[in-house]
Amino acid sequence: MWIPLFIWILHFINLTKGLENTRGSSSVSRLCPAGCATCSALNGCLSCIPRLFFHLELDGMRQRGTCLSSCPRGYYGRRSPHISTCTRCKVDCASCFSENFCTHCHPGHFLFQGKCANSCPYGLTGNTVLRECTVCSTGCEVCVRRNMCVRCRADLYFLQGQCHLSCPTGFKPDVQLMQCVPKVHCEVGEWTGWSPCVQKRSMRSYRRGQEKRKRQLLRSPSDGGEPCSHVSEIRKCVIKMRPKSPSRL
């Protein structure tokens, strides 16, 4: 109620300082900022054209009236038959739709059903980024949004923003961290070429031998990972005989 009273006081000061007649008043109106119906050089807008909101802005140590199509952050528009004004939101609201409905909260407060509070009701978590109370998915204690959990219930495993009773295929449980970690499978390189055919003493046939090949172990498997297949092979071979030289014939 103090804003309309303040406006009427401004009107009275303005009238006593110099609006002498209707012709003079119309010339002052033409010099007013856009949106003003009446104004003064000292106090800015005194009244607004229809549909605009009257708002007091700080100009140094002085307040000046302005006329706006929408109210600034931290204020909401209140309409009345005589004058529409911008009214400050409640102290715990950063912005609001009306006197009793907040749309954004200050840091340290969370929005829930149009109210700002420093904590959320049971079953909801305070989202410090959005500054609102968020409904988390089942088993999640803290989340940044419904499908992005950051802390699971103590008996559940965490994996990529979700909570699991048991880890899915390709993952194994880490019971200390209560997380699902990827299983590490064995990884081996390419086979080398076969070695030369070599005869062993145990072989009865002088033309029979063995040749070998191998491949490098690149990564050992973790518990539950696919085990390594063999990394070396041996096969029997036939020793190629060198042709006899003509001198021995």
Coordinates of C-alpha atoms in Angstrom, one line a residue:
M1 CA 0.0 0.0 0.0
W2 CA 2.9 2.4 0.4
I3 CA 3.7 2.6 -3.3
P4 CA 0.3 4.3 -4.3
L5 CA 0.7 6.6 -1.3
F6 CA 4.2 7.5 -2.5
I7 CA 2.9 8.2 -6.0
W8 CA 0.3 10.5 -4.7
I9 CA 2.9 12.4 -2.7
L10 CA 5.0 12.7 -5.8
H11 CA 2.0 14.0 -7.7
F12 CA 1.5 16.6 -4.9
I13 CA 5.1 17.7 -5.0
N14 CA 5.0 17.9 -8.8
L15 CA 1.8 20.0 -8.8
T16 CA 3.2 22.5 -6.2
K17 CA 6.4 22.9 -8.2
G18 CA 5.0 23.9 -11.5
L19 CA 2.3 22.2 -13.5
E20 CA 0.3 25.4 -14.0
N21 CA -2.3 24.4 -16.5
T22 CA -3.5 21.7 -18.8
R23 CA -1.4 23.0 -21.7
G24 CA 1.8 22.9 -19.6
S25 CA 0.9 19.4 -18.4
S26 CA 0.5 18.0 -21.9
S27 CA 3.9 19.4 -22.9
V28 CA 5.5 17.7 -19.8
S29 CA 3.9 14.4 -20.8
R30 CA 5.5 14.5 -24.2
L31 CA 8.9 14.8 -22.5
C32 CA 8.4 11.7 -20.3
P33 CA 10.2 8.5 -20.8
A34 CA 8.5 5.8 -22.9
G35 CA 5.6 4.2 -21.0
C36 CA 5.0 7.1 -18.6
A37 CA 1.6 8.8 -18.5
T38 CA 2.9 11.5 -16.2
C39 CA 6.4 12.3 -14.8
S40 CA 8.7 14.8 -13.2
A41 CA 12.3 15.5 -13.8
L42 CA 13.2 14.8 -10.2
N43 CA 11.2 11.6 -9.6
G44 CA 10.8 10.0 -13.1
C45 CA 7.5 8.4 -13.9
L46 CA 4.6 9.2 -11.7
S47 CA 2.0 7.1 -13.5
C48 CA 2.1 4.6 -16.4
I49 CA 0.1 4.1 -19.5
P50 CA -2.4 1.1 -19.4
R51 CA -1.0 -2.5 -19.1
L52 CA 2.4 -1.3 -17.9
F53 CA 3.7 -1.8 -14.3
F54 CA 5.0 1.0 -12.1
H55 CA 8.4 0.2 -10.6
L56 CA 10.7 2.2 -8.3
E57 CA 14.4 1.9 -9.2
L58 CA 17.4 3.1 -7.2
D59 CA 19.2 6.0 -8.8
G60 CA 22.1 6.7 -6.4
M61 CA 20.4 7.7 -3.1
R62 CA 17.1 8.5 -4.9
Q63 CA 14.3 6.3 -6.1
R64 CA 12.9 7.0 -9.6
G65 CA 9.7 5.7 -11.1
T66 CA 9.8 3.6 -14.3
C67 CA 7.1 1.9 -16.4
L68 CA 7.8 -1.7 -17.5
S69 CA 6.0 -4.3 -19.6
S70 CA 7.1 -7.0 -17.1
C71 CA 8.6 -6.8 -13.6
P72 CA 12.3 -7.5 -13.0
R73 CA 13.7 -10.6 -11.2
G74 CA 12.7 -10.5 -7.6
Y75 CA 9.4 -8.8 -8.2
Y76 CA 6.0 -9.8 -9.4
G77 CA 3.3 -7.8 -11.2
R78 CA 0.2 -6.8 -9.2
R79 CA -2.6 -5.3 -11.2
S80 CA -5.4 -3.0 -9.9
P81 CA -8.0 -0.8 -11.5
H82 CA -6.0 2.4 -10.6
I83 CA -2.3 1.4 -11.0
S84 CA -0.4 -1.8 -11.7
T85 CA 2.8 -2.1 -9.6
C86 CA 5.9 -4.3 -9.3
T87 CA 5.9 -5.8 -5.8
R88 CA 8.9 -7.4 -4.2
C89 CA 8.9 -11.2 -3.7
K90 CA 9.2 -12.7 -0.3
V91 CA 12.7 -12.7 1.2
D92 CA 13.4 -16.4 0.5
C93 CA 12.4 -16.2 -3.1
A94 CA 14.8 -15.2 -5.9
S95 CA 11.9 -14.7 -8.3
C96 CA 8.2 -15.4 -8.0
F97 CA 4.9 -15.6 -9.9
S98 CA 2.8 -14.1 -7.1
E99 CA 3.0 -13.2 -3.4
N100 CA 2.7 -16.9 -2.4
F101 CA 4.3 -18.7 -5.3
C102 CA 8.1 -18.7 -5.8
T103 CA 9.6 -19.8 -9.1
H104 CA 13.3 -19.7 -8.1
C105 CA 15.2 -19.7 -4.8
H106 CA 18.3 -18.1 -3.4
P107 CA 21.4 -20.3 -2.8
G108 CA 21.0 -22.7 0.1
H109 CA 17.2 -22.9 -0.4
F110 CA 15.2 -25.4 -2.5
L111 CA 12.0 -25.0 -4.4
F112 CA 9.1 -27.3 -3.7
Q113 CA 5.5 -26.6 -4.7
G114 CA 6.0 -22.9 -5.0
K115 CA 7.8 -22.5 -1.6
C116 CA 11.5 -22.1 -0.8
A117 CA 13.0 -24.0 2.2
N118 CA 16.5 -24.9 3.4
S119 CA 15.7 -28.6 3.2
C120 CA 13.5 -30.9 1.2
P121 CA 10.7 -33.2 2.4
Y122 CA 11.4 -36.9 3.1
G123 CA 11.9 -38.8 -0.1
L124 CA 13.2 -35.8 -2.1
T125 CA 16.7 -34.5 -2.6
G126 CA 17.9 -30.9 -2.8
N127 CA 19.4 -30.2 -6.2
T128 CA 22.0 -27.5 -5.6
V129 CA 22.3 -26.7 -9.3
L130 CA 18.6 -26.2 -10.0
R131 CA 17.9 -25.2 -6.3
E132 CA 14.8 -27.3 -6.2
C133 CA 13.6 -30.5 -4.5
T134 CA 14.0 -33.4 -7.0
V135 CA 12.2 -36.8 -6.9
C136 CA 15.0 -39.4 -7.3
S137 CA 14.6 -42.9 -8.9
T138 CA 14.0 -45.9 -6.7
G139 CA 17.0 -46.7 -4.5
C140 CA 18.7 -43.4 -5.0
E141 CA 19.4 -41.2 -2.0
V142 CA 20.9 -38.1 -3.8
C143 CA 20.4 -37.2 -7.4
V144 CA 20.9 -34.2 -9.7
R145 CA 17.8 -35.1 -11.6
R146 CA 15.3 -38.0 -11.6
N147 CA 17.4 -40.4 -13.8
M148 CA 20.9 -39.2 -12.7
C149 CA 21.8 -40.5 -9.3
V150 CA 25.0 -39.6 -7.4
R151 CA 24.5 -41.7 -4.3
C152 CA 22.7 -45.0 -3.9
R153 CA 21.2 -46.7 -1.0
A154 CA 23.7 -48.6 1.1
D155 CA 22.7 -52.1 -0.2
L156 CA 22.8 -51.1 -3.9
Y157 CA 25.6 -50.8 -6.5
F158 CA 26.2 -47.6 -8.4
L159 CA 26.7 -47.6 -12.2
Q160 CA 26.5 -44.7 -14.6
G161 CA 24.0 -42.7 -12.6
Q162 CA 21.8 -45.7 -11.7
C163 CA 21.4 -48.0 -8.7
H164 CA 21.4 -51.8 -9.1
L165 CA 20.7 -54.7 -6.8
S166 CA 23.1 -56.8 -8.9
C167 CA 25.6 -55.7 -11.6
P168 CA 24.5 -56.2 -15.2
T169 CA 26.3 -58.4 -17.7
G170 CA 29.9 -57.3 -18.4
F171 CA 30.3 -55.8 -14.9
K172 CA 31.3 -57.1 -11.5
P173 CA 30.5 -55.7 -8.1
D174 CA 33.1 -53.8 -6.0
V175 CA 31.8 -54.5 -2.5
Q176 CA 34.1 -51.9 -0.9
L177 CA 33.1 -49.0 -3.2
M178 CA 29.6 -50.5 -3.8
Q179 CA 30.0 -49.8 -7.5
C180 CA 29.7 -52.0 -10.7
V181 CA 33.1 -52.0 -12.4
P182 CA 33.8 -53.4 -15.9
K183 CA 35.1 -56.9 -16.2
V184 CA 38.5 -57.1 -17.8
H185 CA 38.8 -59.8 -20.4
C186 CA 42.0 -61.4 -21.6
E187 CA 43.6 -59.8 -24.6
V188 CA 46.3 -61.3 -26.8
G189 CA 48.2 -60.2 -29.8
E190 CA 48.7 -61.8 -33.2
W191 CA 50.5 -65.0 -33.8
T192 CA 54.1 -64.9 -34.8
G193 CA 55.3 -67.0 -37.8
W194 CA 56.2 -70.7 -37.3
S195 CA 59.8 -71.3 -36.1
P196 CA 62.1 -73.6 -38.2
C197 CA 61.4 -77.3 -37.9
V198 CA 63.8 -78.7 -35.3
Q199 CA 64.3 -82.4 -34.6
K200 CA 64.3 -83.6 -31.0
R201 CA 66.4 -86.5 -29.8
S202 CA 63.4 -88.3 -28.5
M203 CA 61.9 -88.5 -32.0
R204 CA 62.6 -91.9 -33.6
S205 CA 62.3 -90.7 -37.2
Y206 CA 65.2 -88.6 -38.3
R207 CA 63.0 -86.6 -40.7
R208 CA 60.4 -85.7 -38.1
G209 CA 60.6 -82.6 -36.0
Q210 CA 58.6 -79.8 -34.3
E211 CA 58.0 -76.1 -35.0
K212 CA 56.6 -73.5 -32.6
R213 CA 54.8 -70.2 -32.7
K214 CA 53.5 -67.8 -30.0
R215 CA 51.6 -64.6 -29.3
Q216 CA 52.0 -61.8 -26.7
L217 CA 49.7 -61.5 -23.7
L218 CA 48.5 -57.9 -23.9
R219 CA 46.1 -57.8 -20.9
S220 CA 45.4 -60.3 -18.1
P221 CA 41.8 -60.9 -17.2
S222 CA 40.2 -59.8 -14.0
D223 CA 38.0 -61.9 -11.7
G224 CA 35.0 -63.0 -13.7
G225 CA 36.6 -61.9 -17.0
E226 CA 37.1 -64.2 -20.0
P227 CA 40.3 -66.3 -19.5
C228 CA 43.2 -66.3 -21.9
S229 CA 43.4 -69.0 -24.5
H230 CA 46.9 -70.6 -25.1
V231 CA 49.6 -68.2 -26.1
S232 CA 51.9 -70.8 -27.7
E233 CA 51.5 -73.7 -30.1
I234 CA 53.6 -76.7 -31.2
R235 CA 53.1 -78.9 -34.2
K236 CA 54.9 -81.7 -35.9
C237 CA 56.8 -81.0 -39.1
V238 CA 58.9 -82.7 -41.7
I239 CA 62.6 -81.7 -41.8
K240 CA 63.6 -80.7 -45.2
M241 CA 66.7 -82.6 -46.3
R242 CA 69.5 -80.7 -47.9
P243 CA 70.4 -82.0 -51.4
K244 CA 73.7 -83.9 -51.5
S245 CA 76.5 -82.1 -53.2
P246 CA 77.9 -83.6 -56.4
S247 CA 81.3 -84.3 -54.8
R248 CA 79.6 -86.8 -52.4
L249 CA 78.0 -88.7 -55.2

